[in-house]
Structures are given as C-alpha cells and as structure tokens.
C-alpha cells in the first residue's frame, strides 16, 4: 500500500487520537509500508498528516493538547472516542521511535530505476541510453544540470517505402524524435518538485521532448505539476515497479532540436556522442543494412526486461517496492 494508505489504516487500527510517531511505529510494526533509505520516516509521516489537514481532507481530524502536540484520528472513529480523550484530561506522552525502523529500512538507488524506464520506453519502440555525467570531460560541479539522466530516440515508422523516401527527402529530422529524461526516486514537496523540474528544463533544452520521471510523487503536487507543464513544456512520468504500468501524467511539448547544445554534449561526454553516432548510422543505412544497424543500436542502448519474472526478481534484488 502507499504511505497515505498506511497512515489511514493505522489510524483506523488505533482508533484514539495519536501522535505522528505512534502512527509511524504502528506502520512499521504491521509492516504496512517500507521506508526507503534517505527518508526521515517521522518527518515524512508528520508532513503527510499535516497535508490531510491543510488540504481539508474530511477523513482525518486532529486536536491540539495543552502540551502543544497535535494528535490525529479518523473522523469516522469520532463517536467511539470518549470525551475525556478528546480534551486535556487525557494526554499521552509522545512515544519513542521504534528502533525496528532501522532494520526494516530498504535501499534502492536512483539508477536502479533506469532499467524500469528503459523497459517502459522499449515497449513503445523507443531506444534509450543512460548518460553518466561523472564520465564527462572536465570537473564542472554543475554537470548534473547539463546532462540528462537518459536519452532516447523513437523512429517514425511509415508503412511504405515510397512514403519513407518521400519524408526523408523533405527533411531527415522529421523521421525521428529525440527525448531527454531526468530521473528521481521520489518527490514529496513543492520545493523538491521545482528543483527537479527545472533541472529537467536545464538538461533537456536540446531535445524534441523533455521529461521528469519519478518513482513516487506526493498526491498534493498534481496541480503544480500541471502549471509547470503548461508553462515550460517538460512532461511528467510516474514510474511503476511494473514498467508497463508506468503513467505519463503530463505529456511533453514538442520543440525543435538545439544542435549547438547537442554538439556541446558530444564534446564533453563520449557516451552521448556514441548515442548520436549510432542514431546517425541507422538513419543513413541503406535498406539492406537497416536490420543490422537497428540491432547494433539496440545492443548499445540500455538493457530492458524480457518478461515479468525478470521484473519481479530485479525489484526484489534492488529493494524496489513491488506490488503484484
């Protein structure tokens, strides 16, 4: 279940008003949700509980005791809660964070998500390649704002040879579309969204399409994502552990290629240059060599899953939350 579902389930179990840490301990004890390394579980739960109140979600209420602490409960449980518990006659001291949280903390790296995205893209006949910014020339600390995490190309498949030759004779650029992807594990706040979004804006200015991709978005960011998408054109993809269930929340807006920036990236990053070279080989291959050139590009690009069993095993090995 999601973290919000785990919170609601815990409040339902506990019935009486509880402090955010008690909600956290209950989630861990019941194994409702696995917290990832890099998160601060207590702060995450506190923020999510606060979101219920700020957004006016009628399912959750809170009371503030004389000790200055907020206690939360489900509205539907209100009739079961005795009056003295709802006022200052009944104050539960804040519990200590359960040490089991450290044992249950799971780890997966941002780059573990790349194979999920490459599989999602391959299913749409799109070739993708990870670009390692740390392998670039120079020691520019801002290279993460220059390089995309992944690049991809999709070729326009026309059915007849005549139409293919006609389109190529008009403009070869129209026979393919280049995309850029910025990947994040999770985006939980407005500030995190803006930082990641403008990083995507910065490092995808060269491509036809730019996307921000994350494994988890906070539910309350949808409106801001829509505004940013309309203003700057970067699309948003919510990645799923089953890559074929990933969703394009907001499509990217088409832009012309920026060849000066493509040239710059080729100069500073050999992997990006190789990707462009492989693309050019396929575009210029004669009919008898197209199959070989496509195979060569496929082998050069990122690996992808061949079946569902591979996906499940990979997610288990990498500690990526996976729901059957």
mmCIF file of N, CA and C in Angstrom, residues 163-279:
data_model
loop_
_atom_site.group_PDB
_atom_site.id
_atom_site.type_symbol
_atom_site.label_atom_id
_atom_site.label_comp_id
_atom_site.label_asym_id
_atom_site.label_seq_id
_atom_site.Cartn_x
_atom_site.Cartn_y
_atom_site.Cartn_z
ATOM 1 N N UNK A 163 6.609 6.309 -49.048
ATOM 2 C CA UNK A 163 6.372 7.358 -48.060
ATOM 3 C C UNK A 163 7.622 7.614 -47.229
ATOM 4 N N UNK A 164 8.392 6.548 -46.945
ATOM 5 C CA UNK A 164 9.630 6.714 -46.177
ATOM 6 C C UNK A 164 10.621 7.579 -46.945
ATOM 7 N N UNK A 165 10.823 7.264 -48.223
ATOM 8 C CA UNK A 165 11.769 8.025 -49.039
ATOM 9 C C UNK A 165 11.309 9.462 -49.238
ATOM 10 N N UNK A 166 10.005 9.654 -49.375
ATOM 11 C CA UNK A 166 9.464 10.997 -49.569
ATOM 12 C C UNK A 166 9.733 11.865 -48.340
ATOM 13 N N UNK A 167 9.467 11.302 -47.136
ATOM 14 C CA UNK A 167 9.678 12.062 -45.917
ATOM 15 C C UNK A 167 11.155 12.381 -45.721
ATOM 16 N N UNK A 168 12.018 11.406 -45.992
ATOM 17 C CA UNK A 168 13.455 11.641 -45.830
ATOM 18 C C UNK A 168 13.959 12.699 -46.802
ATOM 19 N N UNK A 169 13.385 12.730 -47.982
ATOM 20 C CA UNK A 169 13.826 13.713 -48.964
ATOM 21 C C UNK A 169 13.417 15.128 -48.577
ATOM 22 N N UNK A 170 12.341 15.247 -47.796
ATOM 23 C CA UNK A 170 11.895 16.562 -47.342
ATOM 24 C C UNK A 170 12.789 17.057 -46.201
ATOM 25 N N UNK A 171 12.899 16.253 -45.184
ATOM 26 C CA UNK A 171 13.688 16.663 -44.019
ATOM 27 C C UNK A 171 13.962 15.435 -43.153
ATOM 28 N N UNK A 172 15.207 15.027 -43.069
ATOM 29 C CA UNK A 172 15.569 13.820 -42.337
ATOM 30 C C UNK A 172 15.230 13.939 -40.847
ATOM 31 N N UNK A 173 15.241 15.149 -40.302
ATOM 32 C CA UNK A 173 14.932 15.354 -38.888
ATOM 33 C C UNK A 173 13.517 14.868 -38.558
ATOM 34 N N UNK A 174 12.619 14.934 -39.532
ATOM 35 C CA UNK A 174 11.237 14.529 -39.286
ATOM 36 C C UNK A 174 11.041 13.025 -39.216
ATOM 37 N N UNK A 175 12.106 12.249 -39.420
ATOM 38 C CA UNK A 175 11.966 10.796 -39.372
ATOM 39 C C UNK A 175 12.232 10.231 -37.976
ATOM 40 N N UNK A 176 12.569 11.074 -36.999
ATOM 41 C CA UNK A 176 12.820 10.598 -35.640
ATOM 42 C C UNK A 176 12.522 11.704 -34.636
ATOM 43 N N UNK A 177 12.415 11.302 -33.374
ATOM 44 C CA UNK A 177 12.201 12.252 -32.279
ATOM 45 C C UNK A 177 13.144 11.890 -31.141
ATOM 46 N N UNK A 178 13.908 12.865 -30.659
ATOM 47 C CA UNK A 178 14.845 12.660 -29.555
ATOM 48 C C UNK A 178 14.242 13.162 -28.246
ATOM 49 N N UNK A 179 14.420 12.388 -27.190
ATOM 50 C CA UNK A 179 13.861 12.745 -25.875
ATOM 51 C C UNK A 179 14.935 12.703 -24.800
ATOM 52 N N UNK A 180 14.680 13.446 -23.740
ATOM 53 C CA UNK A 180 15.600 13.539 -22.605
ATOM 54 C C UNK A 180 14.822 13.267 -21.320
ATOM 55 N N UNK A 181 15.464 12.569 -20.365
ATOM 56 C CA UNK A 181 14.777 12.176 -19.133
ATOM 57 C C UNK A 181 15.622 12.500 -17.900
ATOM 58 N N UNK A 182 14.980 13.130 -16.929
ATOM 59 C CA UNK A 182 15.581 13.378 -15.616
ATOM 60 C C UNK A 182 14.868 12.479 -14.615
ATOM 61 N N UNK A 183 15.616 11.582 -13.936
ATOM 62 C CA UNK A 183 15.008 10.606 -13.030
ATOM 63 C C UNK A 183 15.249 10.956 -11.571
ATOM 64 N N UNK A 184 14.210 10.753 -10.750
ATOM 65 C CA UNK A 184 14.300 10.920 -9.299
ATOM 66 C C UNK A 184 13.611 9.729 -8.628
ATOM 67 N N UNK A 185 14.066 9.413 -7.421
ATOM 68 C CA UNK A 185 13.406 8.331 -6.689
ATOM 69 C C UNK A 185 12.023 8.767 -6.237
ATOM 70 N N UNK A 186 11.953 9.892 -5.567
ATOM 71 C CA UNK A 186 10.667 10.368 -5.056
ATOM 72 C C UNK A 186 10.682 11.881 -4.961
ATOM 73 N N UNK A 187 9.509 12.477 -5.117
ATOM 74 C CA UNK A 187 9.342 13.926 -4.989
ATOM 75 C C UNK A 187 8.161 14.152 -4.067
ATOM 76 N N UNK A 188 8.447 14.679 -2.873
ATOM 77 C CA UNK A 188 7.424 14.759 -1.826
ATOM 78 C C UNK A 188 6.960 16.164 -1.491
ATOM 79 N N UNK A 189 7.652 17.174 -1.984
ATOM 80 C CA UNK A 189 7.288 18.541 -1.604
ATOM 81 C C UNK A 189 7.350 19.464 -2.811
ATOM 82 N N UNK A 190 6.765 20.642 -2.645
ATOM 83 C CA UNK A 190 6.754 21.634 -3.709
ATOM 84 C C UNK A 190 8.171 22.067 -4.077
ATOM 85 N N UNK A 191 9.031 22.234 -3.069
ATOM 86 C CA UNK A 191 10.404 22.668 -3.343
ATOM 87 C C UNK A 191 11.184 21.580 -4.084
ATOM 88 N N UNK A 192 10.980 20.310 -3.697
ATOM 89 C CA UNK A 192 11.638 19.205 -4.396
ATOM 90 C C UNK A 192 11.176 19.139 -5.851
ATOM 91 N N UNK A 193 9.885 19.366 -6.065
ATOM 92 C CA UNK A 193 9.336 19.331 -7.422
ATOM 93 C C UNK A 193 9.968 20.418 -8.285
ATOM 94 N N UNK A 194 10.019 21.635 -7.769
ATOM 95 C CA UNK A 194 10.558 22.744 -8.567
ATOM 96 C C UNK A 194 12.034 22.530 -8.889
ATOM 97 N N UNK A 195 12.810 22.065 -7.908
ATOM 98 C CA UNK A 195 14.238 21.833 -8.153
ATOM 99 C C UNK A 195 14.430 20.776 -9.235
ATOM 100 N N UNK A 196 13.700 19.663 -9.125
ATOM 101 C CA UNK A 196 13.836 18.585 -10.102
ATOM 102 C C UNK A 196 13.315 19.013 -11.464
ATOM 103 N N UNK A 197 12.213 19.755 -11.473
ATOM 104 C CA UNK A 197 11.599 20.162 -12.739
ATOM 105 C C UNK A 197 12.533 21.084 -13.520
ATOM 106 N N UNK A 198 13.130 22.046 -12.820
ATOM 107 C CA UNK A 198 13.989 22.985 -13.542
ATOM 108 C C UNK A 198 15.343 22.370 -13.883
ATOM 109 N N UNK A 199 15.711 21.320 -13.171
ATOM 110 C CA UNK A 199 16.873 20.547 -13.598
ATOM 111 C C UNK A 199 16.557 19.861 -14.934
ATOM 112 N N UNK A 200 15.339 19.338 -15.049
ATOM 113 C CA UNK A 200 14.902 18.726 -16.305
ATOM 114 C C UNK A 200 14.832 19.762 -17.421
ATOM 115 N N UNK A 201 14.344 20.959 -17.111
ATOM 116 C CA UNK A 201 14.298 22.042 -18.097
ATOM 117 C C UNK A 201 15.703 22.357 -18.604
ATOM 118 N N UNK A 202 16.647 22.427 -17.657
ATOM 119 C CA UNK A 202 18.015 22.805 -17.996
ATOM 120 C C UNK A 202 18.718 21.764 -18.860
ATOM 121 N N UNK A 203 18.580 20.481 -18.495
ATOM 122 C CA UNK A 203 19.375 19.480 -19.206
ATOM 123 C C UNK A 203 18.644 18.800 -20.369
ATOM 124 N N UNK A 204 17.460 19.318 -20.734
ATOM 125 C CA UNK A 204 16.769 18.741 -21.881
ATOM 126 C C UNK A 204 16.457 19.782 -22.951
ATOM 127 N N UNK A 205 17.113 20.929 -22.854
ATOM 128 C CA UNK A 205 16.823 22.016 -23.795
ATOM 129 C C UNK A 205 17.174 21.655 -25.234
ATOM 130 N N UNK A 206 18.020 20.656 -25.413
ATOM 131 C CA UNK A 206 18.466 20.264 -26.744
ATOM 132 C C UNK A 206 17.500 19.338 -27.462
ATOM 133 N N UNK A 207 16.609 18.675 -26.718
ATOM 134 C CA UNK A 207 15.820 17.563 -27.247
ATOM 135 C C UNK A 207 14.459 18.004 -27.775
ATOM 136 N N UNK A 208 13.827 17.122 -28.561
ATOM 137 C CA UNK A 208 12.455 17.369 -29.004
ATOM 138 C C UNK A 208 11.480 17.321 -27.841
ATOM 139 N N UNK A 209 11.722 16.381 -26.910
ATOM 140 C CA UNK A 209 10.845 16.215 -25.758
ATOM 141 C C UNK A 209 11.692 16.048 -24.497
ATOM 142 N N UNK A 210 11.262 16.675 -23.405
ATOM 143 C CA UNK A 210 11.932 16.519 -22.120
ATOM 144 C C UNK A 210 10.954 16.011 -21.077
ATOM 145 N N UNK A 211 11.425 15.096 -20.216
ATOM 146 C CA UNK A 211 10.554 14.516 -19.192
ATOM 147 C C UNK A 211 11.230 14.493 -17.822
ATOM 148 N N UNK A 212 10.421 14.745 -16.792
ATOM 149 C CA UNK A 212 10.808 14.486 -15.407
ATOM 150 C C UNK A 212 10.141 13.175 -15.005
ATOM 151 N N UNK A 213 10.937 12.242 -14.474
ATOM 152 C CA UNK A 213 10.433 10.920 -14.116
ATOM 153 C C UNK A 213 10.723 10.649 -12.649
ATOM 154 N N UNK A 214 9.741 10.141 -11.913
ATOM 155 C CA UNK A 214 9.955 9.770 -10.513
ATOM 156 C C UNK A 214 9.158 8.523 -10.182
ATOM 157 N N UNK A 215 9.681 7.763 -9.228
ATOM 158 C CA UNK A 215 9.001 6.546 -8.798
ATOM 159 C C UNK A 215 7.815 6.864 -7.890
ATOM 160 N N UNK A 216 7.911 7.996 -7.198
ATOM 161 C CA UNK A 216 6.819 8.361 -6.291
ATOM 162 C C UNK A 216 6.655 9.871 -6.253
ATOM 163 N N UNK A 217 5.435 10.342 -6.507
ATOM 164 C CA UNK A 217 5.081 11.747 -6.377
ATOM 165 C C UNK A 217 4.056 11.892 -5.254
ATOM 166 N N UNK A 218 4.206 12.922 -4.440
ATOM 167 C CA UNK A 218 3.188 13.208 -3.437
ATOM 168 C C UNK A 218 1.899 13.619 -4.145
ATOM 169 N N UNK A 219 0.773 13.162 -3.596
ATOM 170 C CA UNK A 219 -0.523 13.402 -4.243
ATOM 171 C C UNK A 219 -0.869 14.885 -4.374
ATOM 172 N N UNK A 220 -0.337 15.712 -3.467
ATOM 173 C CA UNK A 220 -0.744 17.118 -3.469
ATOM 174 C C UNK A 220 0.048 17.979 -4.466
ATOM 175 N N UNK A 221 0.870 17.352 -5.315
ATOM 176 C CA UNK A 221 1.698 18.112 -6.261
ATOM 177 C C UNK A 221 1.098 18.157 -7.669
ATOM 178 N N UNK A 222 -0.039 17.528 -7.857
ATOM 179 C CA UNK A 222 -0.607 17.392 -9.203
ATOM 180 C C UNK A 222 -0.900 18.749 -9.844
ATOM 181 N N UNK A 223 -1.483 19.657 -9.081
ATOM 182 C CA UNK A 223 -1.836 20.969 -9.627
ATOM 183 C C UNK A 223 -0.594 21.757 -10.038
ATOM 184 N N UNK A 224 0.456 21.693 -9.206
ATOM 185 C CA UNK A 224 1.691 22.426 -9.525
ATOM 186 C C UNK A 224 2.399 21.795 -10.722
ATOM 187 N N UNK A 225 2.356 20.476 -10.827
ATOM 188 C CA UNK A 225 2.943 19.811 -11.991
ATOM 189 C C UNK A 225 2.241 20.259 -13.269
ATOM 190 N N UNK A 226 0.920 20.388 -13.196
ATOM 191 C CA UNK A 226 0.144 20.836 -14.353
ATOM 192 C C UNK A 226 0.546 22.254 -14.754
ATOM 193 N N UNK A 227 0.713 23.129 -13.771
ATOM 194 C CA UNK A 227 1.089 24.519 -14.056
ATOM 195 C C UNK A 227 2.473 24.587 -14.706
ATOM 196 N N UNK A 228 3.426 23.840 -14.149
ATOM 197 C CA UNK A 228 4.784 23.839 -14.686
ATOM 198 C C UNK A 228 4.809 23.263 -16.097
ATOM 199 N N UNK A 229 4.034 22.221 -16.324
ATOM 200 C CA UNK A 229 3.970 21.595 -17.636
ATOM 201 C C UNK A 229 3.434 22.574 -18.688
ATOM 202 N N UNK A 230 2.396 23.314 -18.330
ATOM 203 C CA UNK A 230 1.817 24.274 -19.259
ATOM 204 C C UNK A 230 2.772 25.433 -19.539
ATOM 205 N N UNK A 231 3.566 25.797 -18.529
ATOM 206 C CA UNK A 231 4.470 26.950 -18.679
ATOM 207 C C UNK A 231 5.762 26.601 -19.393
ATOM 208 N N UNK A 232 6.303 25.402 -19.124
ATOM 209 C CA UNK A 232 7.647 25.090 -19.624
ATOM 210 C C UNK A 232 7.710 23.869 -20.531
ATOM 211 N N UNK A 233 6.634 23.088 -20.602
ATOM 212 C CA UNK A 233 6.563 22.024 -21.589
ATOM 213 C C UNK A 233 7.240 20.721 -21.254
ATOM 214 N N UNK A 234 7.883 20.630 -20.091
ATOM 215 C CA UNK A 234 8.504 19.366 -19.693
ATOM 216 C C UNK A 234 7.411 18.410 -19.209
ATOM 217 N N UNK A 235 7.392 17.199 -19.759
ATOM 218 C CA UNK A 235 6.396 16.217 -19.369
ATOM 219 C C UNK A 235 6.740 15.553 -18.049
ATOM 220 N N UNK A 236 5.795 14.819 -17.486
ATOM 221 C CA UNK A 236 5.991 14.139 -16.200
ATOM 222 C C UNK A 236 5.548 12.684 -16.324
ATOM 223 N N UNK A 237 6.426 11.766 -15.898
ATOM 224 C CA UNK A 237 6.121 10.336 -15.926
ATOM 225 C C UNK A 237 6.220 9.773 -14.516
ATOM 226 N N UNK A 238 5.187 9.056 -14.092
ATOM 227 C CA UNK A 238 5.226 8.346 -12.817
ATOM 228 C C UNK A 238 5.619 6.904 -13.106
ATOM 229 N N UNK A 239 6.810 6.525 -12.655
ATOM 230 C CA UNK A 239 7.358 5.207 -12.941
ATOM 231 C C UNK A 239 6.781 4.181 -11.975
ATOM 232 N N UNK A 240 6.493 2.993 -12.475
ATOM 233 C CA UNK A 240 5.958 1.910 -11.653
ATOM 234 C C UNK A 240 6.949 0.761 -11.632
ATOM 235 N N UNK A 241 6.951 -0.021 -10.536
ATOM 236 C CA UNK A 241 7.842 -1.176 -10.449
ATOM 237 C C UNK A 241 7.564 -2.151 -11.589
ATOM 238 N N UNK A 242 6.301 -2.227 -11.999
ATOM 239 C CA UNK A 242 5.971 -2.902 -13.249
ATOM 240 C C UNK A 242 6.008 -1.820 -14.327
ATOM 241 N N UNK A 243 7.085 -1.746 -15.099
ATOM 242 C CA UNK A 243 7.268 -0.592 -16.001
ATOM 243 C C UNK A 243 6.128 -0.382 -16.983
ATOM 244 N N UNK A 244 5.403 -1.456 -17.301
ATOM 245 C CA UNK A 244 4.314 -1.335 -18.271
ATOM 246 C C UNK A 244 3.083 -0.686 -17.668
ATOM 247 N N UNK A 245 3.104 -0.472 -16.341
ATOM 248 C CA UNK A 245 2.026 0.248 -15.669
ATOM 249 C C UNK A 245 2.421 1.686 -15.349
ATOM 250 N N UNK A 246 3.578 2.104 -15.829
ATOM 251 C CA UNK A 246 4.000 3.489 -15.650
ATOM 252 C C UNK A 246 3.047 4.413 -16.409
ATOM 253 N N UNK A 247 2.934 5.655 -15.923
ATOM 254 C CA UNK A 247 1.951 6.571 -16.496
ATOM 255 C C UNK A 247 2.601 7.897 -16.906
ATOM 256 N N UNK A 248 2.225 8.368 -18.075
ATOM 257 C CA UNK A 248 2.601 9.734 -18.475
ATOM 258 C C UNK A 248 1.538 10.658 -17.888
ATOM 259 N N UNK A 249 1.875 11.322 -16.783
ATOM 260 C CA UNK A 249 0.910 12.202 -16.116
ATOM 261 C C UNK A 249 0.648 13.454 -16.943
ATOM 262 N N UNK A 250 1.726 13.985 -17.544
ATOM 263 C CA UNK A 250 1.611 15.173 -18.396
ATOM 264 C C UNK A 250 2.545 14.995 -19.590
ATOM 265 N N UNK A 251 2.036 15.065 -20.806
ATOM 266 C CA UNK A 251 2.889 14.876 -21.988
ATOM 267 C C UNK A 251 3.815 16.069 -22.202
ATOM 268 N N UNK A 252 4.977 15.783 -22.771
ATOM 269 C CA UNK A 252 5.928 16.855 -23.088
ATOM 270 C C UNK A 252 5.489 17.582 -24.348
ATOM 271 N N UNK A 253 5.873 18.839 -24.447
ATOM 272 C CA UNK A 253 5.563 19.658 -25.615
ATOM 273 C C UNK A 253 6.742 19.608 -26.594
ATOM 274 N N UNK A 254 6.441 19.426 -27.864
ATOM 275 C CA UNK A 254 7.479 19.283 -28.889
ATOM 276 C C UNK A 254 8.268 20.582 -29.076
ATOM 277 N N UNK A 255 9.595 20.410 -29.238
ATOM 278 C CA UNK A 255 10.486 21.545 -29.548
ATOM 279 C C UNK A 255 11.460 21.119 -30.636
ATOM 280 N N UNK A 256 11.964 22.082 -31.376
ATOM 281 C CA UNK A 256 12.995 21.786 -32.369
ATOM 282 C C UNK A 256 14.305 21.442 -31.685
ATOM 283 N N UNK A 257 15.112 20.632 -32.341
ATOM 284 C CA UNK A 257 16.402 20.247 -31.772
ATOM 285 C C UNK A 257 17.348 21.442 -31.702
ATOM 286 N N UNK A 258 18.133 21.489 -30.633
ATOM 287 C CA UNK A 258 19.155 22.517 -30.465
ATOM 288 C C UNK A 258 20.506 21.872 -30.787
ATOM 289 N N UNK A 259 20.978 22.043 -32.024
ATOM 290 C CA UNK A 259 22.175 21.336 -32.471
ATOM 291 C C UNK A 259 23.451 21.866 -31.815
ATOM 292 N N UNK A 260 23.451 23.115 -31.393
ATOM 293 C CA UNK A 260 24.631 23.633 -30.698
ATOM 294 C C UNK A 260 24.824 22.942 -29.356
ATOM 295 N N UNK A 261 23.714 22.714 -28.641
ATOM 296 C CA UNK A 261 23.817 22.012 -27.360
ATOM 297 C C UNK A 261 24.137 20.542 -27.574
ATOM 298 N N UNK A 262 23.575 19.936 -28.619
ATOM 299 C CA UNK A 262 23.913 18.546 -28.945
ATOM 300 C C UNK A 262 25.409 18.435 -29.217
ATOM 301 N N UNK A 263 25.948 19.397 -29.942
ATOM 302 C CA UNK A 263 27.386 19.408 -30.240
ATOM 303 C C UNK A 263 28.206 19.539 -28.964
ATOM 304 N N UNK A 264 27.755 20.381 -28.041
ATOM 305 C CA UNK A 264 28.457 20.560 -26.768
ATOM 306 C C UNK A 264 28.470 19.263 -25.960
ATOM 307 N N UNK A 265 27.310 18.598 -25.898
ATOM 308 C CA UNK A 265 27.227 17.351 -25.149
ATOM 309 C C UNK A 265 28.094 16.262 -25.779
ATOM 310 N N UNK A 266 28.158 16.239 -27.102
ATOM 311 C CA UNK A 266 29.023 15.272 -27.779
ATOM 312 C C UNK A 266 30.500 15.502 -27.434
ATOM 313 N N UNK A 267 30.872 16.757 -27.296
ATOM 314 C CA UNK A 267 32.266 17.078 -26.995
ATOM 315 C C UNK A 267 32.664 16.669 -25.580
ATOM 316 N N UNK A 268 31.728 16.799 -24.634
ATOM 317 C CA UNK A 268 32.105 16.563 -23.231
ATOM 318 C C UNK A 268 31.751 15.168 -22.734
ATOM 319 N N UNK A 269 30.912 14.437 -23.468
ATOM 320 C CA UNK A 269 30.512 13.119 -22.978
ATOM 321 C C UNK A 269 30.540 12.101 -24.112
ATOM 322 N N UNK A 270 31.429 11.120 -23.989
ATOM 323 C CA UNK A 270 31.625 10.130 -25.046
ATOM 324 C C UNK A 270 30.393 9.244 -25.232
ATOM 325 N N UNK A 271 29.693 8.905 -24.148
ATOM 326 C CA UNK A 271 28.508 8.055 -24.258
ATOM 327 C C UNK A 271 27.420 8.745 -25.075
ATOM 328 N N UNK A 272 27.236 10.035 -24.835
ATOM 329 C CA UNK A 272 26.247 10.788 -25.604
ATOM 330 C C UNK A 272 26.658 10.842 -27.076
ATOM 331 N N UNK A 273 27.942 11.074 -27.314
ATOM 332 C CA UNK A 273 28.430 11.115 -28.699
ATOM 333 C C UNK A 273 28.200 9.773 -29.392
ATOM 334 N N UNK A 274 28.442 8.667 -28.664
ATOM 335 C CA UNK A 274 28.207 7.341 -29.237
ATOM 336 C C UNK A 274 26.732 7.125 -29.578
ATOM 337 N N UNK A 275 25.871 7.632 -28.715
ATOM 338 C CA UNK A 275 24.432 7.504 -28.961
ATOM 339 C C UNK A 275 24.051 8.228 -30.248
ATOM 340 N N UNK A 276 24.570 9.425 -30.431
ATOM 341 C CA UNK A 276 24.283 10.194 -31.648
ATOM 342 C C UNK A 276 24.863 9.483 -32.871
ATOM 343 N N UNK A 277 26.063 8.919 -32.727
ATOM 344 C CA UNK A 277 26.682 8.199 -33.842
ATOM 345 C C UNK A 277 25.855 6.976 -34.247
ATOM 346 N N UNK A 278 25.394 6.216 -33.249
ATOM 347 C CA UNK A 278 24.586 5.034 -33.531
ATOM 348 C C UNK A 278 23.262 5.414 -34.208
ATOM 349 N N UNK A 279 22.692 6.515 -33.751
ATOM 350 C CA UNK A 279 21.451 7.007 -34.356
ATOM 351 C C UNK A 279 21.674 7.378 -35.819
#
